[in-house]
Amino acid sequence: MAASGGGRRDPLAHSGIPCAFSPRGQHYFSLAGPDGHLRVWETASSRLHQDFVPSAHLSATCTCLAWAPPRSLAKEGPQRKKRKSEAVGTSDQIDLLAIGTVVGSILLYNTVKGELQSKLVSGGHDCKVNCIQWHQDNDCLYSCSDDKHIVEWNTQTCRVKCKWKGDISSVSALCISPDGKMLLSAGRTIKLWDLETKEVYRHFTGHATAVSSLIFTTIRPPNESQPFDGITGLYFLSGAVHDRLLNVWQVRSENKEKNAVMSFTVTDEPVYIDLTLSENKEEPVKLAVVCRDGQVHLFEHILNGYCKKPLTSNCTIQISTSGKDKESTPTPIPILAAAFCSDKQSLLLVYGSHLQPTIERVSLNSREPHMCLIRDVNCWTPKIGIAVTKVRTPVMNSEAKVLGPGIPGHHAAIKPTLETEKTESKRKLKEKEQVSIEERLGAMDIDTTKEKRKGDLKADSYPVLLVQGLESNDCYMLNKVLQTRKDTLIRNTVLRIPVYAVIPLLNELTKRLQGHPNSAVLMVPWLKSVLTIHASYLSTLPDLVPQLGMLYQLMESRVKTLRKLSRLHGKLILLITQVAASEKTQGVPPPEQTAKLVYEEESSEEESDDEVMADKNSDENWEEDEEERESEKDEEEEDGGDDDDDDDDDDDQQEIDQDTENGEEKEINGESDLDPENESEEE
């Protein structure tokens, strides 16, 4: 039996990858990667057996998985031919694999047919599925989720049999008792449920963080003298997130003792647990614990009562590279999972990358407290077999001619046979023997330049090196990849990296953007490519805002000063252009031009003289007119002398009146005649 952690972790860490061995002699090892792919590997040859990609593998990634337990032939009964309308047969459930997803759905995958058998959705969970446990009768399974509920499913009808609230917070782990009548659940506390009544039988408290794994360690109680009710006296093991202690609990008849009876100490958080069940009180329990740091701790202890001091491991297994080259140093290889073989004297180790893990069987005969296995893991891409790809290469006849493009009648170059290759190699060796020493030295120089060129990175190796650098936090490797300035190379690299490496790459780019401005200039094209290419994947992440909060704040602070800088830039450009224009005009002399027409206005003094002359002329003309009128009147007086005196008096009176009127007019016009001679003449 094995249990893997169900808490939220870093997507690059191997501890966050759900994995499990098949119950049939551990022939297969299933692993659900962060990219949504379910891969089934053969443990004997480390060959990829199946690669299943769900339809919603990006939005509904796998969080946990569990193999269906094997079913004995006695329980199966006589075989009969199944109808097409039947959902899932009990005899085929030996090879069923249940997969829990982030969105709350459960997929049943048939490893024999290599296809999805059914999907459990309706009436189930609303949040992420944390753990799945199959029941022994093979037509029922239990699941728990972040929605605080435990669901009992019927795999034949794909419907919910029962659903009840398991805790006040999320339920993180489940485990069924050996007799199948009790169920352990872990939330804030560990509860033991009666499956018939769905009531709590016992409470256990002791972990400060969320429990990630639960597993029963014994089948029979140590005290066989007392009657056994199926659960009292049994031991079970629990591990929690960020906790380096594995607690062992005992189910007792009295409900007073709620604390752990003993504990095992490890170097880091446990992520995978496997053990051999103890069938009697004299048989010790063998425990293999895979920690977050990539090591395996082996324990062997007889569970019999209370133990105050934490127990340490009997043996620790670690795997690293050889580091034979002078430039390279030994680096640890993470162990993903470990399981005891059927003989209980050997161990199956799964180590390396989740894309291409290496599965090896290691014997446990050594009594050394620490084992370090030296392995050279060079393959980081999956080796896909013929059964998976279904690719067949055609058998070509040696006499057949393959026509190529071009002029009709021409054929492609025929591949040389082994005999011709041997004769050609011999001929080249003879030619090399006849070459002079000078030519050999020149060839050596050429070879050294070729070797230097070979040391440069190729475009195909950029995605692999980027993922390796992010996993190992290797600054030298990351600098080599991220310092490129070619846009096409950056885009192709971002397109080929796996989905689980997107968030770590964004975190690394954010860290480098906060550094020197030169490094920030190099990181901006990478950031642009990641956000444009993987926008669909980033939109499906529920916790995207807290993960990219620092990057958003950094971009906001940089953009705030952009407007002020652009205004200052515009003003400086305006000033520079004006200064340059003024400098050009100062050095150029003015052009020589002559006027074609000149107009001058008359002065004001000449105008005033003309006006005075015009006024004098008008006054003289007025005096001449007056004299003419007076002379005409005198003539009329001489002609009218023979009239009567009355008439003369009247005329005289009229003349006097006329004279007075003329005098008044002259006074009004300011032109009264003051000359005494004229007055006498008028009289």
XYZ file of C-alpha atoms in Angstrom:
683
model
C 0.000 0.000 0.000
C 1.146 3.505 -0.698
C 0.023 7.031 -0.069
C 1.052 10.244 -1.700
C 0.641 13.832 -0.562
C -2.476 15.709 -1.620
C -1.634 19.254 -0.499
C -0.872 22.164 -2.845
C 2.826 22.306 -3.673
C 5.272 23.749 -6.102
C 4.484 22.272 -9.541
C 8.181 21.595 -10.214
C 8.724 19.652 -6.990
C 8.592 15.876 -7.338
C 6.517 15.677 -4.167
C 3.512 17.179 -5.960
C 3.312 14.412 -8.596
C 0.665 11.722 -7.857
C 1.982 8.225 -8.513
C 1.188 4.610 -7.550
C 2.290 1.023 -8.232
C -0.146 -1.529 -9.624
C -1.354 -4.143 -7.105
C -0.650 -7.096 -9.406
C 2.935 -7.840 -8.470
C 3.851 -4.184 -9.110
C 4.287 -4.740 -12.828
C 3.255 -1.188 -13.688
C 3.929 2.245 -12.272
C 1.457 5.047 -13.005
C 2.436 8.692 -12.804
C 0.300 11.796 -13.466
C 2.478 14.747 -14.439
C 1.710 18.441 -13.986
C 1.099 18.691 -17.748
C -2.076 16.583 -17.376
C -0.660 13.406 -18.966
C -1.176 10.028 -17.295
C 1.772 7.765 -18.075
C 1.972 4.072 -17.214
C 5.472 2.560 -17.139
C 6.628 -1.048 -17.078
C 8.679 -1.623 -13.926
C 10.772 -4.408 -15.447
C 12.104 -2.458 -18.434
C 11.340 1.197 -17.548
C 9.487 1.414 -20.864
C 6.485 3.652 -21.409
C 3.459 1.397 -21.670
C 0.658 3.939 -22.137
C 0.285 7.698 -22.357
C -3.231 8.993 -21.730
C -4.190 12.640 -22.178
C -7.654 13.608 -20.871
C -9.722 16.034 -22.912
C -9.499 18.726 -20.190
C -5.926 18.004 -19.104
C -5.005 21.706 -18.848
C -7.981 22.933 -16.830
C -8.588 19.690 -14.888
C -5.156 18.381 -13.951
C -4.730 15.216 -11.911
C -4.411 15.550 -8.124
C -4.528 11.900 -6.958
C -4.842 8.402 -8.371
C -5.449 4.878 -7.081
C -5.370 1.398 -8.641
C -8.332 -0.897 -8.121
C -7.443 -3.788 -5.758
C -7.037 -7.280 -7.254
C -10.079 -9.535 -7.144
C -9.727 -13.244 -6.405
C -11.298 -15.816 -8.740
C -13.433 -17.243 -5.931
C -15.170 -13.919 -5.501
C -15.579 -13.354 -9.211
C -17.688 -16.483 -9.758
C -18.454 -17.906 -13.189
C -17.642 -15.732 -16.168
C -20.363 -14.628 -18.537
C -20.475 -12.639 -21.700
C -21.132 -8.970 -20.968
C -23.497 -6.722 -22.803
C -22.456 -3.468 -24.399
C -24.908 -1.543 -22.240
C -23.145 -2.538 -18.984
C -21.023 0.289 -17.627
C -18.107 -1.380 -15.817
C -17.757 -5.091 -15.169
C -16.363 -6.332 -11.872
C -13.924 -8.719 -13.527
C -12.286 -5.875 -15.500
C -11.780 -3.636 -12.481
C -8.466 -5.261 -11.636
C -6.842 -2.963 -14.178
C -8.907 0.133 -13.474
C -7.178 3.307 -12.415
C -9.164 6.055 -10.663
C -7.962 9.623 -11.296
C -9.061 12.624 -9.211
C -8.956 16.096 -10.771
C -8.817 19.705 -9.671
C -12.400 20.455 -10.722
C -13.880 17.638 -8.595
C -14.500 14.966 -11.231
C -13.172 11.382 -11.049
C -12.065 9.500 -14.171
C -11.928 5.699 -14.430
C -9.219 4.682 -16.885
C -8.955 1.133 -18.229
C -5.288 0.215 -18.661
C -6.103 -2.949 -20.633
C -8.066 -1.155 -23.345
C -6.066 2.053 -23.036
C -9.139 4.284 -22.954
C -11.386 6.171 -20.563
C -13.973 3.800 -19.104
C -16.319 6.229 -17.325
C -16.514 9.540 -15.516
C -17.935 10.181 -12.037
C -19.294 13.731 -11.903
C -22.973 14.102 -11.049
C -23.742 14.773 -7.400
C -20.111 14.484 -6.344
C -17.532 17.103 -5.422
C -17.428 20.794 -6.219
C -13.715 21.330 -5.455
C -10.398 19.545 -5.835
C -10.336 15.812 -5.085
C -7.621 15.101 -2.503
C -7.694 11.315 -2.097
C -9.352 8.199 -3.570
C -9.680 4.804 -1.863
C -11.107 1.626 -3.417
C -13.205 -0.762 -1.339
C -12.409 -4.468 -1.270
C -15.603 -5.509 -3.062
C -14.459 -3.666 -6.222
C -17.728 -1.970 -7.045
C -17.345 0.933 -4.655
C -14.806 3.675 -4.006
C -14.549 6.609 -1.589
C -13.275 10.107 -2.303
C -12.683 13.276 -0.281
C -12.338 16.869 -1.368
C -11.789 20.463 -0.336
C -15.573 20.873 -0.159
C -15.456 19.140 3.313
C -17.424 16.078 2.105
C -16.772 12.362 1.711
C -18.531 10.617 -1.192
C -19.220 6.911 -1.661
C -19.453 6.016 -5.374
C -20.931 3.036 -7.180
C -18.595 2.339 -10.108
C -21.133 0.173 -11.955
C -23.815 2.861 -12.151
C -21.355 5.817 -11.923
C -23.582 7.454 -9.321
C -23.279 8.588 -5.717
C -24.352 6.035 -3.114
C -23.848 8.268 -0.094
C -22.407 11.694 0.686
C -21.746 13.166 4.118
C -19.756 15.990 5.710
C -16.407 14.728 6.914
C -14.944 17.773 8.668
C -15.348 21.501 9.277
C -12.437 22.076 6.860
C -11.166 20.241 3.787
C -10.734 16.464 4.019
C -7.237 15.593 2.796
C -6.757 11.797 3.164
C -8.710 8.510 3.442
C -7.939 4.896 4.350
C -10.175 1.827 4.626
C -9.664 -0.722 7.415
C -8.510 -4.260 6.504
C -11.969 -5.744 7.100
C -13.662 -3.001 5.039
C -16.063 -1.873 7.777
C -14.262 1.252 8.987
C -12.953 4.349 7.224
C -10.230 6.733 8.368
C -10.493 10.369 7.280
C -8.122 13.254 7.973
C -8.973 16.932 8.117
C -8.100 19.041 11.123
C -8.384 15.834 13.145
C -8.281 12.149 12.245
C -11.672 10.451 12.460
C -12.619 6.775 12.332
C -16.036 6.267 10.693
C -18.422 3.337 10.781
C -19.350 2.770 7.139
C -22.731 1.296 7.931
C -24.032 4.107 10.113
C -21.710 6.892 8.817
C -21.023 7.900 12.436
C -17.702 8.769 14.084
C -16.258 5.889 16.112
C -12.998 7.520 17.370
C -11.138 10.863 17.263
C -7.335 11.243 17.026
C -5.436 14.533 17.411
C -1.738 15.244 17.136
C -0.767 16.912 13.809
C -0.454 20.694 13.543
C -0.793 20.784 9.732
C -2.999 19.036 7.170
C -2.602 15.240 7.095
C -1.363 14.064 3.699
C -1.309 10.247 4.117
C -3.074 7.536 6.129
C -2.292 3.799 6.085
C -2.998 0.777 8.314
C 0.114 -1.070 9.460
C -1.301 -4.230 11.077
C -3.975 -6.773 10.226
C -4.277 -8.445 13.628
C -3.863 -6.867 17.079
C -0.688 -7.744 19.062
C -2.722 -9.221 21.934
C -4.405 -12.254 20.390
C -5.893 -13.505 23.682
C -8.717 -10.987 23.548
C -11.543 -11.300 21.023
C -11.007 -9.265 17.858
C -13.833 -7.136 16.519
C -12.016 -6.166 13.302
C -10.661 -2.780 14.406
C -9.723 -2.686 18.111
C -5.990 -3.014 18.666
C -4.955 -2.200 15.099
C -2.213 0.334 14.338
C -2.221 2.930 11.574
C 0.295 5.501 10.344
C -0.202 9.167 9.428
C 1.993 11.829 7.827
C 1.349 15.559 7.512
C 2.441 18.426 5.293
C 5.654 20.184 6.443
C 5.987 17.658 9.276
C 9.109 15.489 9.679
C 7.402 13.057 12.049
C 5.276 10.043 11.119
C 2.856 9.238 13.930
C 1.632 5.731 14.775
C -1.815 5.403 16.365
C -3.614 2.473 17.965
C -7.363 1.966 17.935
C -8.295 1.099 21.521
C -11.539 0.051 23.111
C -11.632 2.990 25.509
C -12.096 6.461 24.072
C -9.720 8.235 26.474
C -6.340 7.857 24.762
C -6.250 10.104 21.669
C -2.497 10.695 21.221
C 0.040 8.795 19.108
C 1.779 5.791 20.681
C 5.053 6.266 18.751
C 6.600 8.233 15.904
C 9.239 7.893 13.184
C 11.527 10.817 12.334
C 12.700 11.645 8.778
C 14.819 14.394 7.189
C 12.019 16.152 5.312
C 8.297 16.074 4.603
C 7.107 12.559 3.597
C 5.626 12.386 0.108
C 5.343 8.629 -0.559
C 4.921 5.779 1.942
C 4.994 2.030 1.446
C 5.139 -0.748 4.041
C 4.789 -4.482 4.598
C 1.807 -5.388 6.775
C 2.445 -7.192 10.041
C 0.285 -10.342 10.287
C 1.268 -11.330 13.842
C 2.817 -9.743 16.909
C 6.324 -11.157 16.262
C 6.612 -9.920 12.680
C 8.137 -6.434 12.406
C 6.713 -3.729 10.193
C 8.998 -2.625 7.358
C 8.476 0.975 6.295
C 9.866 2.860 3.281
C 9.370 6.646 3.322
C 10.266 8.877 0.365
C 10.929 12.439 1.502
C 10.690 15.744 -0.279
C 14.495 16.029 -0.473
C 14.661 12.889 -2.663
C 15.916 10.381 -0.071
C 14.394 7.087 1.099
C 14.351 6.148 4.790
C 13.858 2.511 5.787
C 12.424 1.536 9.181
C 11.946 -1.884 10.789
C 10.137 -2.098 14.120
C 7.786 -4.364 16.045
C 4.666 -2.424 17.023
C 3.914 -3.385 20.597
C 2.770 -0.647 22.917
C 3.868 2.885 23.693
C 7.285 4.327 22.769
C 8.206 7.812 23.974
C 11.353 8.524 21.938
C 11.009 9.046 18.125
C 12.524 6.188 16.130
C 15.233 6.899 13.560
C 15.711 5.086 10.264
C 17.778 1.913 9.986
C 19.003 2.792 6.505
C 18.933 5.808 4.185
C 19.185 5.448 0.400
C 20.311 8.277 -1.849
C 21.112 8.397 -5.588
C 23.536 10.806 -7.288
C 25.552 11.162 -10.471
C 29.150 9.998 -10.720
C 30.811 13.316 -11.547
C 33.683 11.648 -13.403
C 34.475 14.704 -15.480
C 36.700 17.335 -13.927
C 34.266 20.142 -14.680
C 31.143 18.356 -13.413
C 30.324 17.735 -9.772
C 28.152 14.934 -8.349
C 24.518 16.030 -8.189
C 21.721 14.211 -6.349
C 19.017 12.474 -8.359
C 15.557 12.742 -6.746
C 13.716 9.536 -5.871
C 10.039 9.745 -6.819
C 8.650 6.570 -5.227
C 9.697 3.326 -3.550
C 7.859 0.052 -2.920
C 8.721 -3.295 -1.348
C 8.764 -6.315 -3.616
C 6.843 -9.493 -2.857
C 9.894 -11.128 -1.204
C 10.169 -8.169 1.251
C 13.971 -8.263 0.796
C 14.232 -5.941 -2.188
C 12.953 -2.506 -3.063
C 11.703 -0.920 -6.289
C 13.083 2.601 -6.701
C 11.715 5.159 -9.165
C 14.108 8.070 -9.685
C 15.004 10.753 -12.188
C 12.638 12.966 -14.152
C 8.891 12.449 -14.264
C 9.103 12.596 -18.081
C 11.479 9.618 -18.211
C 11.806 7.947 -14.790
C 14.194 5.085 -14.203
C 12.836 2.072 -12.293
C 15.390 -0.161 -10.590
C 15.224 -3.077 -8.185
C 17.645 -2.803 -5.245
C 18.361 -5.574 -2.730
C 18.329 -4.740 0.985
C 21.005 -7.173 2.179
C 23.403 -4.445 3.244
C 23.411 -3.408 6.895
C 25.030 -0.035 6.269
C 23.122 2.943 7.728
C 23.603 4.966 4.534
C 23.606 3.809 0.897
C 24.565 6.125 -1.957
C 23.902 4.679 -5.412
C 25.919 6.170 -8.281
C 23.868 6.388 -11.467
C 24.284 8.369 -14.675
C 20.880 9.569 -15.823
C 21.223 11.162 -19.263
C 17.762 10.550 -20.700
C 15.313 13.343 -19.926
C 12.896 12.693 -22.805
C 10.420 9.795 -22.770
C 11.312 6.652 -24.683
C 8.058 5.741 -26.383
C 7.681 2.173 -27.507
C 6.255 0.907 -30.772
C 3.009 -0.110 -29.063
C 2.412 3.477 -28.028
C 3.297 5.327 -31.217
C 1.970 2.650 -33.624
C 4.536 3.691 -36.247
C 5.715 1.118 -38.784
C 8.761 1.606 -41.019
C 8.408 0.082 -44.507
C 10.758 -2.744 -45.536
C 12.766 -1.581 -48.531
C 14.175 -3.919 -51.156
C 17.837 -3.344 -52.006
C 17.112 -3.591 -55.753
C 14.329 -1.021 -55.689
C 15.044 2.442 -57.038
C 13.564 5.467 -55.322
C 12.694 8.322 -57.675
C 13.455 11.795 -56.428
C 12.337 15.231 -57.586
C 13.954 16.624 -60.684
C 14.502 15.393 -64.217
C 12.664 12.135 -65.078
C 14.982 9.165 -65.146
C 17.131 10.343 -62.247
C 16.922 8.460 -58.945
C 17.978 9.200 -55.411
C 21.337 8.215 -54.050
C 21.450 4.572 -52.984
C 22.529 3.915 -49.434
C 25.924 2.160 -49.437
C 26.109 -1.394 -48.177
C 28.340 -2.613 -45.360
C 31.006 -3.887 -47.760
C 31.308 -0.587 -49.577
C 31.496 1.261 -46.242
C 34.352 -0.990 -45.082
C 36.335 -0.493 -48.298
C 35.742 3.267 -48.101
C 37.005 3.411 -44.496
C 40.126 1.443 -45.448
C 40.824 3.801 -48.321
C 40.519 6.822 -46.003
C 42.924 5.251 -43.520
C 45.517 4.749 -46.250
C 45.137 8.357 -47.363
C 45.624 9.554 -43.789
C 48.840 7.556 -43.519
C 50.242 9.320 -46.582
C 49.449 12.816 -45.310
C 52.450 14.944 -44.313
C 53.116 16.181 -40.785
C 52.327 19.786 -41.715
C 48.916 18.818 -43.042
C 48.264 16.745 -39.939
C 49.022 19.741 -37.706
C 46.679 21.886 -39.771
C 43.982 19.258 -39.481
C 44.477 19.202 -35.718
C 43.847 22.938 -35.571
C 40.683 22.518 -37.595
C 39.497 19.748 -35.288
C 40.025 21.904 -32.208
C 37.932 24.691 -33.713
C 35.213 22.178 -34.505
C 35.249 20.927 -30.941
C 34.896 24.479 -29.681
C 31.950 24.990 -31.973
C 30.388 21.764 -30.732
C 30.496 23.145 -27.217
C 27.952 25.836 -28.190
C 24.305 25.299 -27.340
C 21.924 24.064 -30.008
C 18.407 25.394 -30.437
C 16.897 21.977 -29.662
C 18.635 21.793 -26.278
C 17.329 25.123 -24.974
C 13.967 23.842 -23.610
C 15.616 20.862 -21.893
C 18.334 23.011 -20.327
C 15.768 25.593 -19.203
C 13.634 22.966 -17.430
C 16.704 21.372 -15.839
C 17.967 24.753 -14.658
C 14.597 25.580 -13.103
C 14.416 22.210 -11.348
C 17.961 22.383 -9.950
C 18.192 26.212 -9.553
C 21.416 26.157 -11.577
C 22.337 29.812 -12.253
C 25.015 28.943 -14.827
C 22.568 26.912 -16.913
C 19.820 29.526 -16.623
C 22.184 32.344 -17.639
C 23.259 30.441 -20.742
C 19.663 30.047 -21.878
C 18.138 33.366 -20.792
C 20.929 35.580 -22.200
C 19.962 34.943 -25.805
C 18.611 37.878 -27.832
C 17.065 36.027 -30.799
C 13.291 36.422 -30.835
C 12.641 33.274 -32.861
C 14.782 31.166 -30.532
C 13.018 32.603 -27.471
C 9.600 31.905 -28.960
C 10.455 28.326 -29.958
C 11.920 27.621 -26.514
C 8.820 28.914 -24.724
C 6.598 26.870 -27.048
C 8.441 23.637 -26.222
C 8.684 23.922 -22.439
C 6.142 21.837 -20.469
C 3.175 23.482 -18.799
C 4.357 22.841 -15.252
C 7.477 24.952 -15.868
C 5.558 28.139 -16.796
C 5.015 29.462 -13.248
C 8.640 28.754 -12.116
C 9.891 30.491 -15.275
C 7.748 33.546 -14.501
C 9.105 33.607 -10.936
C 12.676 33.449 -12.250
C 12.009 36.257 -14.759
C 10.440 38.387 -12.004
C 13.503 37.915 -9.824
C 15.824 38.926 -12.657
C 13.707 41.942 -13.611
C 14.359 43.395 -10.166
C 18.112 43.273 -10.711
C 20.416 45.227 -13.014
C 18.763 47.148 -15.905
C 20.853 45.234 -18.456
C 19.414 41.933 -17.259
C 15.915 43.453 -17.281
C 16.308 44.294 -20.975
C 17.096 40.639 -21.693
C 14.161 39.346 -19.637
C 11.425 41.444 -21.273
C 11.282 39.366 -24.545
C 11.066 36.173 -22.486
C 8.268 37.601 -20.357
C 6.358 38.742 -23.436
C 6.610 35.303 -25.085
C 5.502 33.432 -21.938
C 2.459 35.655 -21.374
C 1.328 35.502 -25.011
C 1.931 31.804 -25.698
C 0.747 30.337 -22.372
C -2.100 32.787 -21.717
C -4.737 30.034 -21.973
C -2.995 27.899 -19.363
C -2.438 30.831 -16.994
C -6.122 31.777 -17.168
C -7.076 28.330 -15.808
C -4.993 28.657 -12.633
C -7.158 29.487 -9.609
C -4.314 31.105 -7.610
C -2.799 33.129 -10.450
C -3.243 36.539 -8.785
C -1.085 35.832 -5.685
C 1.540 34.052 -7.798
C 1.942 36.968 -10.222
C 1.339 39.757 -7.692
C 4.993 40.743 -7.439
C 5.345 40.891 -11.233
C 2.238 43.086 -11.513
C 3.504 45.508 -8.854
C 6.902 45.661 -10.533
C 5.342 46.524 -13.899
C 3.074 49.147 -12.308
C 6.025 50.905 -10.653
C 7.937 50.965 -13.942
C 4.976 52.274 -15.957
C 4.235 55.133 -13.519
C 7.444 56.958 -14.447
C 6.950 56.421 -18.192
C 4.716 59.474 -18.736
C 7.068 61.844 -16.918
C 10.044 60.509 -18.811
C 8.259 60.809 -22.157
C 7.324 64.459 -21.422
C 10.894 65.255 -20.429
C 12.121 63.508 -23.563
C 9.825 65.624 -25.766
C 10.905 68.897 -24.140
C 14.569 68.033 -24.491
C 14.131 67.187 -28.173
C 12.345 70.541 -28.735
C 15.124 72.476 -27.009
C 17.841 70.632 -28.899
C 16.214 71.313 -32.282
C 15.798 75.037 -31.478
C 19.422 75.371 -30.366
C 20.619 73.593 -33.493
C 18.482 75.820 -35.747
C 19.774 79.024 -34.081
C 23.382 77.904 -34.480
C 22.833 77.323 -38.175
C 21.284 80.775 -38.756
C 24.083 82.641 -36.959
C 26.787 81.440 -39.330
C 24.906 82.262 -42.597
C 25.198 85.984 -43.929
C 21.961 87.804 -45.044
C 21.253 87.762 -48.833
C 21.900 90.973 -50.994
C 18.664 92.351 -52.552
C 17.737 95.679 -54.290
C 14.249 97.267 -54.077
C 12.308 97.641 -57.327
C 9.882 100.354 -55.976
C 10.171 102.856 -53.057
C 7.164 104.810 -51.799
C 7.605 107.843 -49.467
C 4.759 109.655 -47.748
C 4.599 113.547 -47.569
C 5.427 115.267 -44.325
C 2.804 116.841 -42.060
C 4.284 120.385 -42.373
C 3.567 120.586 -46.119
C -0.034 119.475 -45.531
C -0.609 122.285 -42.944
C 0.740 124.995 -45.377
C -1.643 123.876 -48.093
C -4.575 124.040 -45.740
C -3.690 127.661 -44.702
C -3.425 128.737 -48.341
C -6.816 127.237 -49.128
C -8.431 129.142 -46.198
C -6.973 132.509 -47.400
C -8.279 131.991 -50.925
C -11.767 131.258 -49.634
C -11.813 134.515 -47.525
C -10.739 136.700 -50.503
C -13.414 135.238 -52.733
C -16.076 135.983 -50.097
C -15.079 139.723 -49.877
C -15.237 140.101 -53.686
C -18.774 138.733 -53.698
C -19.863 141.235 -51.073
C -18.496 144.187 -53.031
C -20.366 143.095 -56.193
C -23.625 142.905 -54.256
C -23.178 146.450 -52.856
C -22.463 147.924 -56.279
C -25.623 146.337 -57.675
C -27.704 147.879 -54.868
C -26.344 151.396 -55.556
C -27.393 151.164 -59.178
C -30.896 150.152 -58.198
C -31.155 153.153 -55.832
C -30.204 155.566 -58.593
C -32.827 154.148 -60.922
C -35.627 154.421 -58.313
C -35.142 158.168 -57.373
C -38.425 159.321 -58.972
C -40.606 157.280 -56.592
C -42.587 158.711 -53.731
C -41.024 159.642 -50.414
C -43.033 157.059 -48.659
C -41.573 154.516 -50.863
C -38.095 155.879 -50.174
C -38.608 155.771 -46.502
C -39.768 152.228 -46.785
C -36.781 151.335 -48.872
C -34.463 153.035 -46.469
C -36.003 151.153 -43.627
C -35.618 147.901 -45.539
C -31.987 148.666 -46.318
C -31.319 149.400 -42.663
C -32.935 146.130 -41.694
C -30.976 144.347 -44.364
C -27.787 145.905 -43.166
C -28.479 144.920 -39.604
C -29.187 141.360 -40.741
C -25.982 141.234 -42.742
C -24.078 142.570 -39.756
C -25.511 139.951 -37.515
C -24.584 137.248 -40.004
C -21.074 138.603 -40.149
C -20.841 138.610 -36.372
C -22.082 135.061 -36.196
C -19.521 133.897 -38.768
C -16.803 135.896 -37.009
C -16.180 137.968 -40.125
C -17.539 141.421 -39.062
C -15.963 144.271 -41.028
C -14.324 146.749 -38.658
C -12.941 148.964 -41.398
C -14.309 152.553 -40.873
C -13.905 153.441 -44.548
C -16.332 150.823 -45.614
C -18.853 152.015 -43.063
C -18.737 155.511 -44.452
C -19.176 154.246 -47.993
C -22.249 152.289 -47.030
C -23.804 155.234 -45.359
